XYZ file of C-alpha atoms in Angstrom:
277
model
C 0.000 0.000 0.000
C 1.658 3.384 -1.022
C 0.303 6.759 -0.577
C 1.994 10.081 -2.437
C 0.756 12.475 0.212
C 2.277 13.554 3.716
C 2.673 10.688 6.031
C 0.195 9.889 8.480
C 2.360 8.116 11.236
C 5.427 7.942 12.275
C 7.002 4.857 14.395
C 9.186 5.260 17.483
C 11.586 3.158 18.768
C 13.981 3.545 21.365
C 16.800 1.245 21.555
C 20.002 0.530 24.136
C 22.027 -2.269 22.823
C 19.733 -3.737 20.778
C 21.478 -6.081 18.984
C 21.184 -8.747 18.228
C 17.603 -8.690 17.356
C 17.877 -4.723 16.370
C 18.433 -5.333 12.724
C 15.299 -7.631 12.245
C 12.953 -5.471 14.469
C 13.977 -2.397 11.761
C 13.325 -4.569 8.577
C 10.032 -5.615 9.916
C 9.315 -1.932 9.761
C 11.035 -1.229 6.275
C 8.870 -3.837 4.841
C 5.325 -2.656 5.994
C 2.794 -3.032 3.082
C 2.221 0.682 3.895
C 5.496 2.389 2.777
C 4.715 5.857 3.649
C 5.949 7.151 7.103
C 8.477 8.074 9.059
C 10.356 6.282 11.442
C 12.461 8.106 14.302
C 14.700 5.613 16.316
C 16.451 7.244 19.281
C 19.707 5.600 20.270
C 20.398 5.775 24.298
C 24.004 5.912 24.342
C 23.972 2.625 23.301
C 28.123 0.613 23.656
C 27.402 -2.129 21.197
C 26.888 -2.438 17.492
C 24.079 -0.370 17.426
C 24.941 2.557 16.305
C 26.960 1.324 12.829
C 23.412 -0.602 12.870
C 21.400 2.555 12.835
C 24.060 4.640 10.539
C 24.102 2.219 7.711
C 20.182 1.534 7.773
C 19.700 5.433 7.338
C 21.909 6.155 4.613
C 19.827 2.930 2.939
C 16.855 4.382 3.609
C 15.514 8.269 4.245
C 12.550 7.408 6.177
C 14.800 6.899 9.135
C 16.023 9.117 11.545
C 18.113 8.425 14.020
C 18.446 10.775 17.176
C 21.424 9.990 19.515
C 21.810 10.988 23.253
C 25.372 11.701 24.499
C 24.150 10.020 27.951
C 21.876 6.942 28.945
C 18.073 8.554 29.426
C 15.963 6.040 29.842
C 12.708 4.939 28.125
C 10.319 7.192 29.228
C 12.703 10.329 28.306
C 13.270 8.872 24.607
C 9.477 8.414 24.044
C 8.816 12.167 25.379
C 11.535 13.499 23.120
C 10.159 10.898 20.177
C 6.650 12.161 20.873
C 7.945 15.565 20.739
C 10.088 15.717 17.437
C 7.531 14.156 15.396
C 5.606 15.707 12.742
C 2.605 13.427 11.925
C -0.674 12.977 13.325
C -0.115 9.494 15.159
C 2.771 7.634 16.094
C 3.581 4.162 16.107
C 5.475 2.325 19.247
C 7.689 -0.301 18.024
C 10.258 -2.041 20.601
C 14.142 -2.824 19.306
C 13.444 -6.377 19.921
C 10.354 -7.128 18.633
C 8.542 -8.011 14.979
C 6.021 -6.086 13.694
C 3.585 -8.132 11.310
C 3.790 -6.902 7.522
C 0.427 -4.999 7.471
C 0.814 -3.750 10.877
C 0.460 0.167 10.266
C -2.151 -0.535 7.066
C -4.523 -2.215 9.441
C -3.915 0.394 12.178
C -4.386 3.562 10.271
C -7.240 1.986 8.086
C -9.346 1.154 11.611
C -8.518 4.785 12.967
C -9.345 6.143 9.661
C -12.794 4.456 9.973
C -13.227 5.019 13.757
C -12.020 8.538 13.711
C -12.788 8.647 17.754
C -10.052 6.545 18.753
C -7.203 8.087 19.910
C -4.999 4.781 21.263
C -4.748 1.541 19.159
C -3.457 -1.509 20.069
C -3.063 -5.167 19.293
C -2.783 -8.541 19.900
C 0.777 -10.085 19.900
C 2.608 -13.375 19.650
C 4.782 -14.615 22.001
C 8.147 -15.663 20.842
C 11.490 -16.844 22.338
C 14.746 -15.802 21.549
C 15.096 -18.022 18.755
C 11.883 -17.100 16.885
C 9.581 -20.058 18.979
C 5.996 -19.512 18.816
C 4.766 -19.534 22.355
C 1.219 -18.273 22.229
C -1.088 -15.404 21.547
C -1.326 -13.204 24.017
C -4.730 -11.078 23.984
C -6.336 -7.586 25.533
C -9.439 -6.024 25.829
C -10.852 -4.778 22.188
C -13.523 -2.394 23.124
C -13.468 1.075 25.067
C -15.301 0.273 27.705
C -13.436 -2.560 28.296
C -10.045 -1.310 28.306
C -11.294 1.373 30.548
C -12.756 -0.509 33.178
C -9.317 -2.910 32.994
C -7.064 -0.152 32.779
C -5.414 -1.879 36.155
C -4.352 -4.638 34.263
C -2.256 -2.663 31.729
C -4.733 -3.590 29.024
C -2.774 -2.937 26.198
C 0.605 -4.422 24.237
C 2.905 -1.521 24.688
C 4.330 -2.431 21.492
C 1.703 -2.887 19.402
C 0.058 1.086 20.383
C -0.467 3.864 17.741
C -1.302 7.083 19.425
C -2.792 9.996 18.106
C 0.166 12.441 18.892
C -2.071 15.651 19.965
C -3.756 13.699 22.535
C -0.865 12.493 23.961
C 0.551 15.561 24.382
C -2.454 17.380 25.775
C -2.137 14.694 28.206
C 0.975 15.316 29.383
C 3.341 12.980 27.218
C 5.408 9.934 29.104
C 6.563 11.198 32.492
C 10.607 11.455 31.411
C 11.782 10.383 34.396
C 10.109 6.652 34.115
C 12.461 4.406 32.836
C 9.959 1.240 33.491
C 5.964 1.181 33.475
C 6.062 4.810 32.100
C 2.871 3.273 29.569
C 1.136 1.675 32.314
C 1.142 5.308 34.392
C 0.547 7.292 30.929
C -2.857 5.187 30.447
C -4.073 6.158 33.889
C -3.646 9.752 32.741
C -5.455 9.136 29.766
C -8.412 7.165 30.951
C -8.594 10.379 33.472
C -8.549 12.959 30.205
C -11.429 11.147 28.397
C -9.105 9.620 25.872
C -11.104 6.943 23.432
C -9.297 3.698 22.960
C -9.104 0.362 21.246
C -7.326 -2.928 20.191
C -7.098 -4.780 16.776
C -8.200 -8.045 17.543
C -5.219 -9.677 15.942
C -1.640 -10.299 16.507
C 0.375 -6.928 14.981
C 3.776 -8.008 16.437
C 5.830 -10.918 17.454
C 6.679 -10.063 20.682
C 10.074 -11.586 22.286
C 10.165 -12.990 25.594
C 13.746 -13.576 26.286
C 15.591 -15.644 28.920
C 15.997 -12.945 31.236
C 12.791 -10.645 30.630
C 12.435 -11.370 34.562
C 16.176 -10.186 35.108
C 15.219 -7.335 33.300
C 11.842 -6.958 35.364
C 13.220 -7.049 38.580
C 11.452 -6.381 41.631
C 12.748 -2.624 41.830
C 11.168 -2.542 38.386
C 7.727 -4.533 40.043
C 7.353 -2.045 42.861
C 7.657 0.644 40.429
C 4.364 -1.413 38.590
C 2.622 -1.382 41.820
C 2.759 2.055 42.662
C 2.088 3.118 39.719
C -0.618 0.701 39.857
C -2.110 1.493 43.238
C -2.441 5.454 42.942
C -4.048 4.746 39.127
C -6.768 2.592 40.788
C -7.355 5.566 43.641
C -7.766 7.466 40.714
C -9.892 5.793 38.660
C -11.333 4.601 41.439
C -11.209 0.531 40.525
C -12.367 -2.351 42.586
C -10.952 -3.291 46.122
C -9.900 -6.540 43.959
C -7.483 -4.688 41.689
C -4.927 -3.750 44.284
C -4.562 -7.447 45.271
C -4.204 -8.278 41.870
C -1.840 -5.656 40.909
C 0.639 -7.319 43.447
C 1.018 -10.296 42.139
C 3.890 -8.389 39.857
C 6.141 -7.964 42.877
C 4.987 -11.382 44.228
C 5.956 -13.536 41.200
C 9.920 -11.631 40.807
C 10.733 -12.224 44.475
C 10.358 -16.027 43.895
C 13.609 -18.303 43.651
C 14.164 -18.228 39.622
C 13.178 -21.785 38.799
C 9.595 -20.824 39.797
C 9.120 -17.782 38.678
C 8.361 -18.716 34.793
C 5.842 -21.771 36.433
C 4.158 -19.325 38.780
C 4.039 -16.538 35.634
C 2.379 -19.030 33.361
C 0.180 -20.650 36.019
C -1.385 -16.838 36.697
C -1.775 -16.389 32.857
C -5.140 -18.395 32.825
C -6.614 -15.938 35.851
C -5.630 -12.861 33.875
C -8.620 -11.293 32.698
C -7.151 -9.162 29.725
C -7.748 -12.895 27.721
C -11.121 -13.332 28.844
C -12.242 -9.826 27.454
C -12.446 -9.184 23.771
């Protein structure tokens, strides 16, 4: 799918030594079936091969810009300042790691186009491993009330999101100084604002879950989740159930390692982002 005029979206990604898996989360983007956008990829100081990646992929291909910080920022700055710098009406998350399905942003700006209300879309994903294993499909709530009333549960695929950049920014933008959960607090703020929102009800990326997403997600990174978590629900003003559930995050990474994946996949079949769509 080509278009001559201005580009409607451009996609954001914010990588820190991102390779391996950097080069194949780009050409998933390259490829889309929708060729016109424009794709900003921030580079946080990475010390790898990242940033020969990012140089040779841009002088291949002028949809890419790459913006480079001198120091490490962390996530939630590099979405602000991706938010910030762009130029189109929505933008497209897309993690380093990840791959994006070939009609991704056709299907996403076709539904938006047709639901002009919406101003967050989302997806289904696949799980993968590290080595490209299928693990599942991993699903969220499709409908706006829906996602609303689960907003607890981080209801959507923070990958898979295309967000209508004005209402973003009215909102506030990613708080900078989040490195972790800064989309879990930014929905809060936008269920609070009166944002409209929705998810495709198929997979849009193949989402990697790595050996050590739990090193990654440690339990600074949990109690982080659950703050966040608790003052949303005071907010919004959710069940007396959510703030048990919401603590099963800090729960699951202070178990011995060899349990944690068991526990993690034992919980999946209670989460009720699946049983919603």
């Amino acid at each position: 799918m080509t278009n001559s005029s201005e580009p409607l979206v451009t996609v954001l990604m914010s990588v820190y030594n991102g390779m391996p898996h950097l080069p194949t989360a780009i050409d998933s983007i390259l490829q889309q079936t929708l060729t016109n956008f424009k794709f900003i990829i921030v580079d946080d100081a990475s010390t790898d091969g990242t940033a020969k990646v990012l140089r040779d992929f841009a002088q291949k291909d002028s949809r890419i810009e790459v913006v480079t910080n001198q120091r490490n920022r962390g996530l939630g700055y590099n979405l602000a300042r991706g938010i910030a710098a762009a130029t189109t009406p929505w933008v497209a998350r897309m993690d380093a790691d990840d791959v994006a399905v070939p009609q991704r942003l056709e299907w996403q700006l076709a539904y938006v186009k047709e639901q002009p209300e919406v101003d967050i879309l989302g997806g289904y994903a696949l799980d993968m491993s590290d080595r490209g294993r299928i693990l599942g499909q991993r699903k969220v709530p499709t409908n706006h009330q829906d996602i609303c009333r689960l907003v607890w549960t981080n209801p959507f695929i923070h990958g898979t999101v295309m967000l209508r950049r004005e209402a973003i920014l009215r909102v506030g933008s990613y708080r900078q100084k989040l490195s972790k959960r800064q989309d879990y607090e930014l929905w809060f703020r936008c269920v609070r604002s009166g944002l409209r929102f929705a998810n495709l009800p198929q997979p849009l990326i193949y989402y990697r879950f790595s050996d050590n997403t739990f090193t990654r997600n440690n339990w600074r990174v949990a109690l982080t989740h659950v703050r966040i978590g608790w003052r949303g629900c005071w907010q919004v003003k959710a069940a007396p159930f959510a703030y048990l559930a919401i603590t099963k995050q800090l729960v699951v990474v202070l178990l011995p390692p060899p349990l944690r994946t068991l526990v993690y996949n034992w919980l999946k079949q209670f989460d009720p982002r699946a049983k919603v769509t």
